[in-house]
Amino acid sequence: MTGIGPVEAGADTLLQPPLAAAPPVPAARRRTTAALAALAVTALCVPGLTEPRPPAEAPPPWPTQVVDFRYGGATPAPHGDGALSFAVLLSGEEGEPVTVEDITQPSIALSLTAEPEPPFTVRTSSTQKTIITVHVRDCGKVQRNAGLPFLDVTLRNKRAIQQQSFILGSSYPDDLTAALQQACPRNSP
């Protein structure tokens, strides 16, 4: 074979008549067909479009939403030097356990200790009893009427760390005021 040109059919090749031309497809139908083809290719290529995804898991609740603080009443001071010892009942309501990171109070004239000492964990569907002892550091700066005293508590769970102020009800201010008046009589400096 020498020469340049297209390859021609051989002797045993059957000649077939040319195919009839197909009728033209309207432009709108071509666009719809192309869009459906592109969507089908995308659905096959993108994972998650062809199979259902599990529902997203809800985040755990905030720590302050699942712990309840209740005043448990005055108790004898364990060392005799505290202005007041009292019980706080911490109840875990639902979800994950919550860790009590810290318990403080805002007065510079007072300090407090807690037993058990933080950090400790409050379990779900259980009650943790904590004994808090308020110590008088400076009688000259102690308020004679406790008013609405509160405790600042730092709580932590899987979702967050939160600091919350808790007012423990009407008995706690009365007990604290009586204890402070006894620990710091009016004639003391």
PDB file of C-alpha atoms in Angstrom:
ATOM      1  CA  MET A   1       0.000   0.000   0.000  1.00  0.00           C
ATOM      2  CA  THR A   2       1.357   3.252  -0.992  1.00  0.00           C
ATOM      3  CA  GLY A   3      -0.320   6.490  -1.322  1.00  0.00           C
ATOM      4  CA  ILE A   4      -2.173   8.968   0.707  1.00  0.00           C
ATOM      5  CA  GLY A   5      -5.857   9.094   1.270  1.00  0.00           C
ATOM      6  CA  PRO A   6      -8.734   7.576   3.194  1.00  0.00           C
ATOM      7  CA  VAL A   7      -8.990   3.859   3.706  1.00  0.00           C
ATOM      8  CA  GLU A   8     -11.524   2.511   1.277  1.00  0.00           C
ATOM      9  CA  ALA A   9     -13.855  -0.390   1.784  1.00  0.00           C
ATOM     10  CA  GLY A  10     -12.680  -3.753   0.619  1.00  0.00           C
ATOM     11  CA  ALA A  11     -14.342  -6.081  -1.841  1.00  0.00           C
ATOM     12  CA  ASP A  12     -16.408  -8.013   0.745  1.00  0.00           C
ATOM     13  CA  THR A  13     -17.817  -4.942   2.484  1.00  0.00           C
ATOM     14  CA  LEU A  14     -21.540  -4.418   2.189  1.00  0.00           C
ATOM     15  CA  LEU A  15     -22.659  -0.958   1.481  1.00  0.00           C
ATOM     16  CA  GLN A  16     -25.488   0.272   3.694  1.00  0.00           C
ATOM     17  CA  PRO A  17     -27.749   3.110   2.736  1.00  0.00           C
ATOM     18  CA  PRO A  18     -27.236   6.290   4.814  1.00  0.00           C
ATOM     19  CA  LEU A  19     -29.454   6.717   7.869  1.00  0.00           C
ATOM     20  CA  ALA A  20     -32.398   9.023   7.548  1.00  0.00           C
ATOM     21  CA  ALA A  21     -31.951  12.294   9.375  1.00  0.00           C
ATOM     22  CA  ALA A  22     -33.790  12.526  12.726  1.00  0.00           C
ATOM     23  CA  PRO A  23     -36.328  15.308  13.119  1.00  0.00           C
ATOM     24  CA  PRO A  24     -34.921  18.324  15.005  1.00  0.00           C
ATOM     25  CA  VAL A  25     -35.487  18.430  18.829  1.00  0.00           C
ATOM     26  CA  PRO A  26     -36.925  21.692  20.216  1.00  0.00           C
ATOM     27  CA  ALA A  27     -34.435  23.801  22.243  1.00  0.00           C
ATOM     28  CA  ALA A  28     -36.537  23.670  25.447  1.00  0.00           C
ATOM     29  CA  ARG A  29     -36.567  19.879  25.392  1.00  0.00           C
ATOM     30  CA  ARG A  30     -32.800  19.807  24.855  1.00  0.00           C
ATOM     31  CA  ARG A  31     -32.255  22.046  27.912  1.00  0.00           C
ATOM     32  CA  THR A  32     -34.564  19.895  30.079  1.00  0.00           C
ATOM     33  CA  THR A  33     -32.849  16.710  28.965  1.00  0.00           C
ATOM     34  CA  ALA A  34     -29.414  18.214  29.616  1.00  0.00           C
ATOM     35  CA  ALA A  35     -30.467  19.426  33.096  1.00  0.00           C
ATOM     36  CA  LEU A  36     -31.857  16.004  34.037  1.00  0.00           C
ATOM     37  CA  ALA A  37     -28.697  14.309  32.814  1.00  0.00           C
ATOM     38  CA  ALA A  38     -26.533  16.700  34.845  1.00  0.00           C
ATOM     39  CA  LEU A  39     -28.675  16.100  37.962  1.00  0.00           C
ATOM     40  CA  ALA A  40     -28.394  12.335  37.536  1.00  0.00           C
ATOM     41  CA  VAL A  41     -24.602  12.535  37.225  1.00  0.00           C
ATOM     42  CA  THR A  42     -24.428  14.802  40.281  1.00  0.00           C
ATOM     43  CA  ALA A  43     -26.602  12.446  42.345  1.00  0.00           C
ATOM     44  CA  LEU A  44     -24.353   9.540  41.469  1.00  0.00           C
ATOM     45  CA  CYS A  45     -21.148  11.452  42.210  1.00  0.00           C
ATOM     46  CA  VAL A  46     -22.086  13.244  45.452  1.00  0.00           C
ATOM     47  CA  PRO A  47     -22.330  10.916  48.450  1.00  0.00           C
ATOM     48  CA  GLY A  48     -25.306  11.533  50.669  1.00  0.00           C
ATOM     49  CA  LEU A  49     -27.681  12.615  47.900  1.00  0.00           C
ATOM     50  CA  THR A  50     -28.605   9.067  47.028  1.00  0.00           C
ATOM     51  CA  GLU A  51     -28.742   7.685  50.569  1.00  0.00           C
ATOM     52  CA  PRO A  52     -30.562   9.209  53.553  1.00  0.00           C
ATOM     53  CA  ARG A  53     -28.473  10.874  56.243  1.00  0.00           C
ATOM     54  CA  PRO A  54     -29.134  10.146  59.897  1.00  0.00           C
ATOM     55  CA  PRO A  55     -30.693  13.078  61.770  1.00  0.00           C
ATOM     56  CA  ALA A  56     -28.195  15.398  63.470  1.00  0.00           C
ATOM     57  CA  GLU A  57     -27.734  14.682  67.164  1.00  0.00           C
ATOM     58  CA  ALA A  58     -29.018  17.437  69.432  1.00  0.00           C
ATOM     59  CA  PRO A  59     -26.329  19.081  71.593  1.00  0.00           C
ATOM     60  CA  PRO A  60     -26.432  18.305  75.306  1.00  0.00           C
ATOM     61  CA  PRO A  61     -28.264  20.834  77.497  1.00  0.00           C
ATOM     62  CA  TRP A  62     -26.424  23.669  79.259  1.00  0.00           C
ATOM     63  CA  PRO A  63     -25.103  22.632  82.694  1.00  0.00           C
ATOM     64  CA  THR A  64     -27.323  25.091  84.573  1.00  0.00           C
ATOM     65  CA  GLN A  65     -30.389  23.556  82.896  1.00  0.00           C
ATOM     66  CA  VAL A  66     -29.849  20.110  84.401  1.00  0.00           C
ATOM     67  CA  VAL A  67     -28.715  20.796  87.985  1.00  0.00           C
ATOM     68  CA  ASP A  68     -31.080  21.916  90.728  1.00  0.00           C
ATOM     69  CA  PHE A  69     -29.748  23.646  93.896  1.00  0.00           C
ATOM     70  CA  ARG A  70     -31.816  23.488  97.103  1.00  0.00           C
ATOM     71  CA  TYR A  71     -31.065  24.758 100.581  1.00  0.00           C
ATOM     72  CA  GLY A  72     -30.885  21.802 102.952  1.00  0.00           C
ATOM     73  CA  GLY A  73     -30.900  23.779 106.216  1.00  0.00           C
ATOM     74  CA  ALA A  74     -28.331  24.841 108.790  1.00  0.00           C
ATOM     75  CA  THR A  75     -26.086  22.186 110.328  1.00  0.00           C
ATOM     76  CA  PRO A  76     -23.636  22.372 113.235  1.00  0.00           C
ATOM     77  CA  ALA A  77     -20.356  23.951 112.119  1.00  0.00           C
ATOM     78  CA  PRO A  78     -17.813  21.122 111.750  1.00  0.00           C
ATOM     79  CA  HIS A  79     -14.965  23.100 113.391  1.00  0.00           C
ATOM     80  CA  GLY A  80     -17.023  25.476 115.518  1.00  0.00           C
ATOM     81  CA  ASP A  81     -15.382  28.556 113.957  1.00  0.00           C
ATOM     82  CA  GLY A  82     -17.740  29.090 111.030  1.00  0.00           C
ATOM     83  CA  ALA A  83     -20.509  31.639 111.088  1.00  0.00           C
ATOM     84  CA  LEU A  84     -22.807  29.101 109.483  1.00  0.00           C
ATOM     85  CA  SER A  85     -22.679  25.612 108.079  1.00  0.00           C
ATOM     86  CA  PHE A  86     -25.504  24.488 105.854  1.00  0.00           C
ATOM     87  CA  ALA A  87     -26.374  21.743 103.435  1.00  0.00           C
ATOM     88  CA  VAL A  88     -26.960  22.280  99.735  1.00  0.00           C
ATOM     89  CA  LEU A  89     -28.680  19.511  97.806  1.00  0.00           C
ATOM     90  CA  LEU A  90     -27.621  19.316  94.169  1.00  0.00           C
ATOM     91  CA  SER A  91     -29.818  17.162  91.964  1.00  0.00           C
ATOM     92  CA  GLY A  92     -28.878  15.981  88.470  1.00  0.00           C
ATOM     93  CA  GLU A  93     -32.045  16.093  86.391  1.00  0.00           C
ATOM     94  CA  GLU A  94     -31.268  14.633  82.941  1.00  0.00           C
ATOM     95  CA  GLY A  95     -28.605  14.045  80.342  1.00  0.00           C
ATOM     96  CA  GLU A  96     -24.904  13.943  81.051  1.00  0.00           C
ATOM     97  CA  PRO A  97     -23.376  14.367  84.524  1.00  0.00           C
ATOM     98  CA  VAL A  98     -22.323  17.876  85.564  1.00  0.00           C
ATOM     99  CA  THR A  99     -19.098  18.770  87.371  1.00  0.00           C
ATOM    100  CA  VAL A 100     -19.152  21.464  90.056  1.00  0.00           C
ATOM    101  CA  GLU A 101     -15.855  23.262  89.440  1.00  0.00           C
ATOM    102  CA  ASP A 102     -16.076  25.956  92.119  1.00  0.00           C
ATOM    103  CA  ILE A 103     -18.384  27.450  94.776  1.00  0.00           C
ATOM    104  CA  THR A 104     -17.785  31.019  95.994  1.00  0.00           C
ATOM    105  CA  GLN A 105     -19.658  33.978  97.481  1.00  0.00           C
ATOM    106  CA  PRO A 106     -19.172  37.684  96.714  1.00  0.00           C
ATOM    107  CA  SER A 107     -18.580  39.214 100.176  1.00  0.00           C
ATOM    108  CA  ILE A 108     -14.991  40.202 101.008  1.00  0.00           C
ATOM    109  CA  ALA A 109     -15.855  39.858 104.718  1.00  0.00           C
ATOM    110  CA  LEU A 110     -16.682  36.163 104.347  1.00  0.00           C
ATOM    111  CA  SER A 111     -15.061  33.068 102.951  1.00  0.00           C
ATOM    112  CA  LEU A 112     -16.449  29.603 102.501  1.00  0.00           C
ATOM    113  CA  THR A 113     -15.381  26.008 102.284  1.00  0.00           C
ATOM    114  CA  ALA A 114     -17.285  23.096 100.819  1.00  0.00           C
ATOM    115  CA  GLU A 115     -17.274  19.402 101.659  1.00  0.00           C
ATOM    116  CA  PRO A 116     -16.748  17.611  99.331  1.00  0.00           C
ATOM    117  CA  GLU A 117     -14.296  20.144  97.978  1.00  0.00           C
ATOM    118  CA  PRO A 118     -14.820  21.053  94.312  1.00  0.00           C
ATOM    119  CA  PRO A 119     -14.408  19.770  91.711  1.00  0.00           C
ATOM    120  CA  PHE A 120     -16.951  16.987  92.173  1.00  0.00           C
ATOM    121  CA  THR A 121     -19.539  15.433  89.873  1.00  0.00           C
ATOM    122  CA  VAL A 122     -23.322  15.427  90.188  1.00  0.00           C
ATOM    123  CA  ARG A 123     -24.656  12.307  88.479  1.00  0.00           C
ATOM    124  CA  THR A 124     -27.870  12.077  86.502  1.00  0.00           C
ATOM    125  CA  SER A 125     -30.972  11.147  88.535  1.00  0.00           C
ATOM    126  CA  SER A 126     -29.132  11.467  91.851  1.00  0.00           C
ATOM    127  CA  THR A 127     -28.731  13.995  94.656  1.00  0.00           C
ATOM    128  CA  GLN A 128     -25.354  15.168  95.958  1.00  0.00           C
ATOM    129  CA  LYS A 129     -25.294  16.635  99.480  1.00  0.00           C
ATOM    130  CA  THR A 130     -22.666  19.320 100.007  1.00  0.00           C
ATOM    131  CA  ILE A 131     -21.904  20.979 103.348  1.00  0.00           C
ATOM    132  CA  ILE A 132     -20.866  24.603 102.981  1.00  0.00           C
ATOM    133  CA  THR A 133     -19.327  26.498 105.887  1.00  0.00           C
ATOM    134  CA  VAL A 134     -19.258  30.289 105.797  1.00  0.00           C
ATOM    135  CA  HIS A 135     -16.329  31.770 107.776  1.00  0.00           C
ATOM    136  CA  VAL A 136     -16.213  35.374 109.013  1.00  0.00           C
ATOM    137  CA  ARG A 137     -12.957  37.059 107.973  1.00  0.00           C
ATOM    138  CA  ASP A 138     -13.714  40.659 109.028  1.00  0.00           C
ATOM    139  CA  CYS A 139     -16.597  41.553 111.369  1.00  0.00           C
ATOM    140  CA  GLY A 140     -16.160  45.257 110.523  1.00  0.00           C
ATOM    141  CA  LYS A 141     -17.207  44.598 106.918  1.00  0.00           C
ATOM    142  CA  VAL A 142     -19.960  42.040 107.561  1.00  0.00           C
ATOM    143  CA  GLN A 143     -23.453  43.142 106.538  1.00  0.00           C
ATOM    144  CA  ARG A 144     -25.833  42.824 109.463  1.00  0.00           C
ATOM    145  CA  ASN A 145     -28.733  41.898 107.205  1.00  0.00           C
ATOM    146  CA  ALA A 146     -27.828  39.293 104.614  1.00  0.00           C
ATOM    147  CA  GLY A 147     -30.696  40.376 102.305  1.00  0.00           C
ATOM    148  CA  LEU A 148     -30.619  38.068  99.283  1.00  0.00           C
ATOM    149  CA  PRO A 149     -27.284  36.299  99.575  1.00  0.00           C
ATOM    150  CA  PHE A 150     -26.286  34.003  96.761  1.00  0.00           C
ATOM    151  CA  LEU A 151     -23.627  31.505  95.862  1.00  0.00           C
ATOM    152  CA  ASP A 152     -21.603  31.714  92.664  1.00  0.00           C
ATOM    153  CA  VAL A 153     -21.211  28.227  91.248  1.00  0.00           C
ATOM    154  CA  THR A 154     -19.131  27.207  88.243  1.00  0.00           C
ATOM    155  CA  LEU A 155     -20.571  24.186  86.417  1.00  0.00           C
ATOM    156  CA  ARG A 156     -19.172  22.158  83.520  1.00  0.00           C
ATOM    157  CA  ASN A 157     -20.517  19.449  81.222  1.00  0.00           C
ATOM    158  CA  LYS A 158     -19.784  18.316  77.656  1.00  0.00           C
ATOM    159  CA  ARG A 159     -21.445  21.400  76.203  1.00  0.00           C
ATOM    160  CA  ALA A 160     -20.019  24.304  78.221  1.00  0.00           C
ATOM    161  CA  ILE A 161     -18.616  25.821  81.390  1.00  0.00           C
ATOM    162  CA  GLN A 162     -21.038  28.235  83.043  1.00  0.00           C
ATOM    163  CA  GLN A 163     -20.959  30.422  86.131  1.00  0.00           C
ATOM    164  CA  GLN A 164     -24.350  30.862  87.741  1.00  0.00           C
ATOM    165  CA  SER A 165     -25.515  32.703  90.856  1.00  0.00           C
ATOM    166  CA  PHE A 166     -27.965  30.720  92.962  1.00  0.00           C
ATOM    167  CA  ILE A 167     -30.291  32.193  95.585  1.00  0.00           C
ATOM    168  CA  LEU A 168     -31.139  29.359  97.927  1.00  0.00           C
ATOM    169  CA  GLY A 169     -34.595  30.419  99.092  1.00  0.00           C
ATOM    170  CA  SER A 170     -35.994  32.338 102.057  1.00  0.00           C
ATOM    171  CA  SER A 171     -34.584  30.206 104.911  1.00  0.00           C
ATOM    172  CA  TYR A 172     -30.948  30.678 103.906  1.00  0.00           C
ATOM    173  CA  PRO A 173     -30.862  34.514 104.304  1.00  0.00           C
ATOM    174  CA  ASP A 174     -32.579  34.230 107.706  1.00  0.00           C
ATOM    175  CA  ASP A 175     -30.139  31.548 108.916  1.00  0.00           C
ATOM    176  CA  LEU A 176     -27.122  33.457 107.568  1.00  0.00           C
ATOM    177  CA  THR A 177     -28.243  36.756 109.152  1.00  0.00           C
ATOM    178  CA  ALA A 178     -28.759  35.084 112.547  1.00  0.00           C
ATOM    179  CA  ALA A 179     -25.357  33.364 112.346  1.00  0.00           C
ATOM    180  CA  LEU A 180     -23.577  36.592 111.347  1.00  0.00           C
ATOM    181  CA  GLN A 181     -25.205  38.539 114.172  1.00  0.00           C
ATOM    182  CA  GLN A 182     -24.087  35.854 116.617  1.00  0.00           C
ATOM    183  CA  ALA A 183     -20.530  35.691 115.212  1.00  0.00           C
ATOM    184  CA  CYS A 184     -20.177  39.479 115.065  1.00  0.00           C
ATOM    185  CA  PRO A 185     -22.129  41.136 117.896  1.00  0.00           C
ATOM    186  CA  ARG A 186     -22.795  44.869 117.454  1.00  0.00           C
ATOM    187  CA  ASN A 187     -20.166  45.882 120.043  1.00  0.00           C
ATOM    188  CA  SER A 188     -17.360  43.962 118.295  1.00  0.00           C
ATOM    189  CA  PRO A 189     -14.932  45.967 116.148  1.00  0.00           C
TER     190      PRO A 189
END
